[in-house]
Amino acid sequence: MADWLDAVNWNADGLVPAIAQEAATGAVLTQAWMNREALERTAATHEAHYWSRSRRRLWRKGETSGHVQHVREIRLDCDNDAILIIVEQSGGIACHTGRHRCFFQRLEDGAWRAVEPVLKEPRTIYDK
Amino acid sequence: MADWLDAVNWNADGLVPAIAQEAATGAVLTQAWMNREALERTAATHEAHYWSRSRRRLWRKGETSGHVQHVREIRLDCDNDAILIIVEQSGGIACHTGRHRCFFQRLEDGAWRAVEPVLKEPRTIYDK
Protein backbone atom coordinates (compact mmCIF):
# COMPACT_ATOMS: atom_id res chain seq x y z
CA MET A 1 0.00 0.00 0.00
CA ALA A 2 1.08 3.54 -0.83
CA ASP A 3 3.80 2.28 -3.13
CA TRP A 4 3.58 5.61 -4.91
CA LEU A 5 4.71 7.34 -1.71
CA ASP A 6 7.57 4.87 -1.28
CA ALA A 7 8.68 5.63 -4.84
CA VAL A 8 9.58 9.19 -3.87
CA ASN A 9 13.22 9.81 -3.02
CA TRP A 10 12.76 11.72 0.21
CA ASN A 11 15.86 13.59 1.35
CA ALA A 12 17.67 13.05 4.65
CA ASP A 13 15.03 15.22 6.37
CA GLY A 14 12.20 13.25 4.78
CA LEU A 15 11.32 16.08 2.38
CA VAL A 16 11.11 16.82 -1.34
CA PRO A 17 10.90 20.19 -3.04
CA ALA A 18 7.41 20.85 -4.40
CA ILE A 19 6.65 23.36 -7.12
CA ALA A 20 3.16 24.79 -7.60
CA GLN A 21 2.21 25.96 -11.08
CA GLU A 22 -1.03 27.76 -11.87
CA ALA A 23 -3.22 25.84 -14.29
CA ALA A 24 -4.80 28.82 -16.01
CA THR A 25 -1.72 30.99 -16.50
CA GLY A 26 1.22 28.58 -16.33
CA ALA A 27 2.82 30.84 -13.72
CA VAL A 28 5.17 29.16 -11.29
CA LEU A 29 3.62 30.32 -8.03
CA THR A 30 5.61 28.83 -5.18
CA GLN A 31 8.35 26.43 -4.24
CA ALA A 32 7.85 24.74 -0.90
CA TRP A 33 8.54 21.38 0.74
CA MET A 34 6.49 18.27 1.29
CA ASN A 35 7.00 15.36 3.61
CA ARG A 36 5.22 12.06 3.14
CA GLU A 37 2.14 13.16 5.05
CA ALA A 38 1.89 16.44 3.12
CA LEU A 39 1.99 14.63 -0.21
CA GLU A 40 -0.47 12.01 0.95
CA ARG A 41 -2.94 14.65 2.15
CA THR A 42 -2.47 16.69 -1.01
CA ALA A 43 -3.43 13.67 -3.09
CA ALA A 44 -6.32 12.70 -0.82
CA THR A 45 -7.89 16.14 -0.43
CA HIS A 46 -6.87 17.83 -3.70
CA GLU A 47 -5.66 20.78 -1.64
CA ALA A 48 -1.95 21.56 -1.41
CA HIS A 49 -0.31 20.63 1.89
CA TYR A 50 3.30 21.40 2.69
CA TRP A 51 5.78 20.90 5.48
CA SER A 52 6.78 24.19 7.05
CA ARG A 53 10.48 23.93 7.87
CA SER A 54 10.40 27.10 9.99
CA ARG A 55 7.34 26.11 12.01
CA ARG A 56 8.13 22.38 11.88
CA ARG A 57 4.59 21.35 11.18
CA LEU A 58 2.25 20.31 8.42
CA TRP A 59 0.63 23.25 6.75
CA ARG A 60 -2.44 23.36 4.54
CA LYS A 61 -1.78 26.17 2.08
CA GLY A 62 -4.36 28.85 2.70
CA GLU A 63 -5.36 27.66 6.18
CA THR A 64 -4.93 31.22 7.51
CA SER A 65 -5.10 33.37 4.38
CA GLY A 66 -7.86 31.47 2.62
CA HIS A 67 -5.57 31.27 -0.41
CA VAL A 68 -6.04 27.55 -0.89
CA GLN A 69 -4.42 25.75 -3.83
CA HIS A 70 -6.83 23.32 -5.48
CA VAL A 71 -4.77 20.56 -7.02
CA ARG A 72 -5.61 19.31 -10.47
CA GLU A 73 -2.57 17.19 -11.12
CA ILE A 74 0.48 15.82 -9.28
CA ARG A 75 3.70 15.05 -11.11
CA LEU A 76 7.06 13.55 -10.17
CA ASP A 77 10.35 14.11 -11.95
CA CYS A 78 12.72 11.61 -13.53
CA ASP A 79 14.85 11.20 -10.39
CA ASN A 80 11.76 10.89 -8.17
CA ASP A 81 13.05 13.73 -6.02
CA ALA A 82 10.91 16.70 -7.01
CA ILE A 83 7.13 17.21 -7.15
CA LEU A 84 5.18 19.50 -9.47
CA ILE A 85 1.55 20.25 -8.69
CA ILE A 86 -0.81 21.99 -11.10
CA VAL A 87 -3.22 24.14 -9.13
CA GLU A 88 -6.02 26.64 -9.16
CA GLN A 89 -5.00 29.43 -6.80
CA SER A 90 -7.87 30.76 -4.66
CA GLY A 91 -7.94 34.53 -4.56
CA GLY A 92 -5.24 34.71 -7.23
CA ILE A 93 -2.65 35.27 -4.51
CA ALA A 94 -0.04 32.62 -3.66
CA CYS A 95 2.51 34.76 -1.83
CA HIS A 96 2.43 35.86 1.80
CA THR A 97 3.49 39.33 0.59
CA GLY A 98 0.09 39.66 -1.11
CA ARG A 99 1.47 39.14 -4.61
CA HIS A 100 0.19 36.74 -7.24
CA ARG A 101 3.25 34.55 -6.81
CA CYS A 102 6.40 34.19 -4.79
CA PHE A 103 8.84 34.61 -7.69
CA PHE A 104 8.39 38.36 -7.98
CA GLN A 105 12.06 39.37 -7.79
CA ARG A 106 13.89 39.58 -11.10
CA LEU A 107 17.63 39.96 -11.58
CA GLU A 108 18.27 43.24 -13.42
CA ASP A 109 21.70 44.81 -13.77
CA GLY A 110 23.11 42.90 -10.84
CA ALA A 111 20.26 43.53 -8.42
CA TRP A 112 16.99 41.85 -7.47
CA ARG A 113 14.01 44.04 -8.25
CA ALA A 114 10.41 43.42 -7.23
CA VAL A 115 8.59 43.49 -10.56
CA GLU A 116 5.09 42.39 -9.57
CA PRO A 117 2.53 44.43 -7.64
CA VAL A 118 1.16 43.76 -4.17
CA LEU A 119 -2.48 42.88 -4.87
CA LYS A 120 -3.58 42.84 -1.25
CA GLU A 121 -1.87 44.20 1.85
CA PRO A 122 -0.60 41.30 3.95
CA ARG A 123 -2.17 42.73 7.13
CA THR A 124 -5.59 42.51 5.51
CA ILE A 125 -4.87 38.88 4.61
CA TYR A 126 -3.58 37.68 7.96
CA ASP A 127 -5.14 39.95 10.62
CA LYS A 128 -8.65 38.69 10.91
CA MET B 1 30.18 43.46 -5.12
CA ALA B 2 27.86 40.56 -5.90
CA ASP B 3 25.40 41.72 -3.27
CA TRP B 4 22.74 39.94 -5.29
CA LEU B 5 24.51 36.63 -4.66
CA ASP B 6 24.77 37.40 -0.95
CA ALA B 7 21.04 38.08 -0.87
CA VAL B 8 20.30 34.43 -1.63
CA ASN B 9 19.55 32.23 1.38
CA TRP B 10 21.85 29.32 0.56
CA ASN B 11 21.09 26.17 2.54
CA ALA B 12 23.56 24.40 4.87
CA ASP B 13 25.18 22.79 1.81
CA GLY B 14 25.47 26.14 0.03
CA LEU B 15 22.68 25.30 -2.41
CA VAL B 16 19.26 26.53 -3.51
CA PRO B 17 16.64 24.70 -5.54
CA ALA B 18 16.44 26.03 -9.10
CA ILE B 19 13.43 25.56 -11.35
CA ALA B 20 13.73 25.88 -15.14
CA GLN B 21 10.61 26.92 -17.03
CA GLU B 22 10.40 26.99 -20.81
CA ALA B 23 9.73 30.46 -22.17
CA ALA B 24 7.70 29.42 -25.21
CA THR B 25 5.45 26.80 -23.63
CA GLY B 26 5.46 27.64 -19.93
CA ALA B 27 6.36 24.00 -19.20
CA VAL B 28 8.27 23.38 -15.98
CA LEU B 29 11.21 21.45 -17.39
CA THR B 30 13.53 20.60 -14.53
CA GLN B 31 14.27 21.12 -10.88
CA ALA B 32 17.96 21.08 -10.03
CA TRP B 33 20.32 22.76 -7.58
CA MET B 34 22.60 25.76 -7.81
CA ASN B 35 25.48 26.83 -5.65
CA ARG B 36 26.87 30.34 -5.72
CA GLU B 37 29.20 29.66 -8.62
CA ALA B 38 26.44 28.01 -10.67
CA LEU B 39 24.15 31.00 -10.23
CA GLU B 40 26.93 33.45 -10.97
CA ARG B 41 27.88 31.64 -14.17
CA THR B 42 24.26 31.31 -15.20
CA ALA B 43 23.86 35.07 -14.93
CA ALA B 44 27.17 35.81 -16.64
CA THR B 45 26.84 33.40 -19.58
CA HIS B 46 23.04 33.21 -19.97
CA GLU B 47 23.37 29.44 -20.01
CA ALA B 48 22.01 27.38 -17.12
CA HIS B 49 24.63 25.99 -14.76
CA TYR B 50 23.80 23.70 -11.86
CA TRP B 51 25.56 21.90 -9.04
CA SER B 52 25.40 18.16 -9.48
CA ARG B 53 24.94 16.66 -6.04
CA SER B 54 25.66 13.14 -7.27
CA ARG B 55 28.83 14.07 -9.16
CA ARG B 56 29.76 16.84 -6.74
CA ARG B 57 30.74 19.27 -9.42
CA LEU B 58 29.55 22.27 -11.39
CA TRP B 59 27.59 21.24 -14.45
CA ARG B 60 26.69 23.31 -17.48
CA LYS B 61 23.31 21.96 -18.60
CA GLY B 62 23.80 20.41 -22.05
CA GLU B 63 27.57 20.10 -21.81
CA THR B 64 27.33 16.44 -22.91
CA SER B 65 23.91 16.24 -24.54
CA GLY B 66 23.99 19.58 -26.32
CA HIS B 67 20.64 20.36 -24.69
CA VAL B 68 21.71 23.76 -23.41
CA GLN B 69 19.25 26.02 -21.59
CA HIS B 70 19.52 29.61 -22.79
CA VAL B 71 18.46 31.84 -19.93
CA ARG B 72 16.18 34.79 -20.58
CA GLU B 73 15.33 35.71 -17.05
CA ILE B 74 16.35 34.85 -13.49
CA ARG B 75 13.94 35.19 -10.58
CA LEU B 76 14.14 34.77 -6.83
CA ASP B 77 11.25 33.97 -4.50
CA CYS B 78 9.96 35.89 -1.50
CA ASP B 79 12.09 33.99 1.00
CA ASN B 80 15.19 34.30 -1.17
CA ASP B 81 15.63 30.55 -1.08
CA ALA B 82 14.45 29.36 -4.50
CA ILE B 83 15.45 30.37 -8.03
CA LEU B 84 13.28 30.31 -11.16
CA ILE B 85 14.93 30.62 -14.55
CA ILE B 86 13.04 31.20 -17.78
CA VAL B 87 14.81 29.39 -20.59
CA GLU B 88 14.86 28.38 -24.21
CA GLN B 89 15.55 24.66 -24.28
CA SER B 90 17.92 23.60 -27.07
CA GLY B 91 16.69 20.54 -28.90
CA GLY B 92 13.39 20.68 -27.06
CA ILE B 93 14.66 18.02 -24.64
CA ALA B 94 15.44 18.83 -21.02
CA CYS B 95 15.40 15.33 -19.53
CA HIS B 96 18.18 12.77 -19.57
CA THR B 97 15.54 10.17 -20.45
CA GLY B 98 15.10 11.91 -23.82
CA ARG B 99 11.78 13.49 -22.91
CA HIS B 100 10.78 17.12 -23.28
CA ARG B 101 10.90 17.59 -19.54
CA CYS B 102 11.68 15.81 -16.32
CA PHE B 103 8.17 15.98 -14.83
CA PHE B 104 6.75 13.25 -17.03
CA GLN B 105 5.29 11.03 -14.28
CA ARG B 106 1.70 11.78 -13.30
CA LEU B 107 -0.13 10.38 -10.29
CA GLU B 108 -3.12 8.37 -11.56
CA ASP B 109 -5.19 6.04 -9.37
CA GLY B 110 -2.43 5.69 -6.81
CA ALA B 111 0.44 5.06 -9.22
CA TRP B 112 2.97 7.13 -11.12
CA ARG B 113 2.55 6.80 -14.87
CA ALA B 114 4.90 8.11 -17.55
CA VAL B 115 2.61 10.27 -19.66
CA GLU B 116 5.07 11.92 -22.04
CA PRO B 117 6.89 10.29 -24.93
CA VAL B 118 10.62 9.68 -25.28
CA LEU B 119 11.57 12.00 -28.14
CA LYS B 120 15.11 10.72 -28.52
CA GLU B 121 16.71 7.55 -27.21
CA PRO B 122 19.14 8.45 -24.42
CA ARG B 123 21.95 6.36 -25.96
CA THR B 124 21.80 8.51 -29.09
CA ILE B 125 22.04 11.61 -26.90
CA TYR B 126 24.95 10.54 -24.71
CA ASP B 127 26.98 8.01 -26.71
CA LYS B 128 28.84 10.15 -29.15
XYZ file of C-alpha atoms in Angstrom:
256
model
C 0.000 0.000 0.000
C 1.079 3.543 -0.829
C 3.797 2.275 -3.134
C 3.583 5.609 -4.906
C 4.709 7.338 -1.710
C 7.571 4.867 -1.275
C 8.681 5.627 -4.839
C 9.576 9.187 -3.874
C 13.219 9.815 -3.024
C 12.764 11.720 0.214
C 15.864 13.586 1.348
C 17.669 13.053 4.654
C 15.032 15.218 6.375
C 12.205 13.251 4.779
C 11.317 16.079 2.384
C 11.114 16.816 -1.336
C 10.900 20.193 -3.045
C 7.411 20.845 -4.404
C 6.647 23.363 -7.118
C 3.159 24.786 -7.598
C 2.208 25.957 -11.077
C -1.031 27.764 -11.868
C -3.223 25.837 -14.286
C -4.804 28.818 -16.013
C -1.724 30.995 -16.505
C 1.216 28.584 -16.330
C 2.821 30.845 -13.724
C 5.173 29.158 -11.285
C 3.617 30.320 -8.025
C 5.610 28.826 -5.182
C 8.353 26.426 -4.240
C 7.847 24.741 -0.896
C 8.545 21.381 0.738
C 6.490 18.273 1.288
C 7.002 15.355 3.611
C 5.222 12.058 3.145
C 2.142 13.164 5.052
C 1.893 16.439 3.119
C 1.994 14.631 -0.206
C -0.471 12.011 0.945
C -2.935 14.646 2.147
C -2.468 16.686 -1.010
C -3.426 13.672 -3.089
C -6.315 12.698 -0.822
C -7.890 16.143 -0.430
C -6.872 17.825 -3.697
C -5.663 20.777 -1.637
C -1.952 21.556 -1.413
C -0.315 20.628 1.885
C 3.302 21.402 2.686
C 5.785 20.901 5.475
C 6.785 24.194 7.052
C 10.476 23.932 7.873
C 10.403 27.099 9.995
C 7.340 26.111 12.011
C 8.131 22.376 11.879
C 4.594 21.347 11.176
C 2.249 20.310 8.422
C 0.628 23.250 6.753
C -2.437 23.360 4.541
C -1.780 26.167 2.083
C -4.362 28.853 2.701
C -5.360 27.661 6.179
C -4.930 31.223 7.508
C -5.102 33.373 4.385
C -7.859 31.473 2.623
C -5.574 31.266 -0.405
C -6.035 27.547 -0.892
C -4.416 25.752 -3.830
C -6.835 23.323 -5.477
C -4.766 20.559 -7.016
C -5.608 19.308 -10.475
C -2.574 17.186 -11.123
C 0.480 15.824 -9.281
C 3.700 15.052 -11.106
C 7.057 13.550 -10.171
C 10.350 14.112 -11.949
C 12.722 11.614 -13.530
C 14.846 11.200 -10.388
C 11.762 10.885 -8.173
C 13.046 13.726 -6.024
C 10.906 16.703 -7.008
C 7.131 17.209 -7.151
C 5.182 19.501 -9.467
C 1.552 20.250 -8.694
C -0.809 21.992 -11.095
C -3.215 24.140 -9.131
C -6.018 26.641 -9.156
C -4.996 29.431 -6.796
C -7.869 30.759 -4.665
C -7.944 34.525 -4.558
C -5.242 34.713 -7.228
C -2.653 35.267 -4.509
C -0.045 32.623 -3.658
C 2.513 34.759 -1.826
C 2.432 35.858 1.803
C 3.493 39.327 0.592
C 0.093 39.659 -1.109
C 1.467 39.140 -4.607
C 0.193 36.738 -7.239
C 3.247 34.545 -6.807
C 6.402 34.190 -4.794
C 8.835 34.609 -7.693
C 8.393 38.356 -7.982
C 12.061 39.373 -7.787
C 13.888 39.581 -11.105
C 17.626 39.956 -11.584
C 18.267 43.235 -13.415
C 21.699 44.808 -13.772
C 23.112 42.904 -10.837
C 20.256 43.532 -8.416
C 16.993 41.849 -7.474
C 14.014 44.036 -8.250
C 10.408 43.421 -7.230
C 8.587 43.485 -10.560
C 5.090 42.393 -9.566
C 2.532 44.433 -7.640
C 1.158 43.757 -4.170
C -2.475 42.879 -4.865
C -3.582 42.842 -1.248
C -1.868 44.202 1.849
C -0.596 41.295 3.954
C -2.167 42.728 7.128
C -5.586 42.511 5.511
C -4.872 38.883 4.609
C -3.577 37.684 7.963
C -5.139 39.949 10.624
C -8.646 38.687 10.909
C 30.178 43.463 -5.121
C 27.862 40.564 -5.902
C 25.397 41.716 -3.272
C 22.736 39.938 -5.291
C 24.507 36.631 -4.658
C 24.773 37.399 -0.950
C 21.037 38.080 -0.871
C 20.296 34.430 -1.635
C 19.545 32.226 1.375
C 21.846 29.319 0.556
C 21.092 26.175 2.544
C 23.562 24.401 4.867
C 25.175 22.788 1.809
C 25.469 26.141 0.033
C 22.683 25.298 -2.414
C 19.256 26.530 -3.508
C 16.637 24.699 -5.544
C 16.440 26.034 -9.098
C 13.432 25.555 -11.354
C 13.730 25.881 -15.139
C 10.611 26.921 -17.032
C 10.396 26.989 -20.812
C 9.728 30.461 -22.170
C 7.705 29.419 -25.214
C 5.454 26.803 -23.632
C 5.462 27.637 -19.930
C 6.361 24.002 -19.203
C 8.271 23.381 -15.985
C 11.209 21.449 -17.393
C 13.531 20.596 -14.526
C 14.274 21.118 -10.883
C 17.960 21.081 -10.029
C 20.320 22.763 -7.584
C 22.604 25.763 -7.812
C 25.482 26.833 -5.645
C 26.867 30.335 -5.715
C 29.197 29.656 -8.622
C 26.436 28.008 -10.671
C 24.145 31.001 -10.232
C 26.935 33.454 -10.968
C 27.881 31.644 -14.173
C 24.260 31.312 -15.198
C 23.855 35.067 -14.928
C 27.174 35.811 -16.640
C 26.839 33.401 -19.578
C 23.038 33.211 -19.966
C 23.369 29.440 -20.009
C 22.006 27.379 -17.116
C 24.630 25.986 -14.756
C 23.801 23.701 -11.857
C 25.556 21.905 -9.044
C 25.405 18.161 -9.484
C 24.940 16.661 -6.038
C 25.658 13.138 -7.272
C 28.825 14.070 -9.159
C 29.755 16.840 -6.742
C 30.744 19.268 -9.415
C 29.548 22.271 -11.390
C 27.592 21.241 -14.449
C 26.691 23.305 -17.480
C 23.312 21.957 -18.602
C 23.803 20.414 -22.047
C 27.574 20.096 -21.815
C 27.331 16.439 -22.909
C 23.907 16.243 -24.543
C 23.994 19.581 -26.321
C 20.640 20.364 -24.689
C 21.714 23.756 -23.409
C 19.250 26.016 -21.589
C 19.519 29.608 -22.790
C 18.461 31.841 -19.932
C 16.175 34.785 -20.582
C 15.333 35.712 -17.046
C 16.351 34.850 -13.487
C 13.938 35.192 -10.582
C 14.140 34.767 -6.826
C 11.255 33.975 -4.501
C 9.956 35.890 -1.502
C 12.093 33.987 1.003
C 15.194 34.304 -1.174
C 15.628 30.555 -1.085
C 14.451 29.364 -4.502
C 15.446 30.368 -8.030
C 13.278 30.313 -11.161
C 14.929 30.622 -14.551
C 13.036 31.199 -17.781
C 14.810 29.389 -20.591
C 14.858 28.383 -24.209
C 15.555 24.661 -24.275
C 17.916 23.596 -27.075
C 16.689 20.536 -28.902
C 13.386 20.679 -27.058
C 14.660 18.024 -24.639
C 15.435 18.832 -21.021
C 15.403 15.330 -19.526
C 18.182 12.767 -19.567
C 15.541 10.174 -20.455
C 15.099 11.906 -23.816
C 11.776 13.488 -22.915
C 10.775 17.115 -23.280
C 10.896 17.590 -19.540
C 11.679 15.806 -16.319
C 8.173 15.982 -14.833
C 6.747 13.247 -17.033
C 5.285 11.034 -14.284
C 1.704 11.778 -13.295
C -0.134 10.377 -10.294
C -3.117 8.368 -11.564
C -5.187 6.042 -9.371
C -2.428 5.693 -6.810
C 0.442 5.062 -9.218
C 2.969 7.129 -11.117
C 2.546 6.800 -14.866
C 4.898 8.110 -17.548
C 2.611 10.266 -19.661
C 5.068 11.916 -22.039
C 6.894 10.285 -24.929
C 10.619 9.680 -25.283
C 11.565 11.997 -28.143
C 15.106 10.718 -28.524
C 16.713 7.554 -27.207
C 19.143 8.446 -24.423
C 21.948 6.362 -25.964
C 21.799 8.511 -29.095
C 22.039 11.609 -26.898
C 24.945 10.544 -24.708
C 26.979 8.013 -26.705
C 28.842 10.151 -29.151
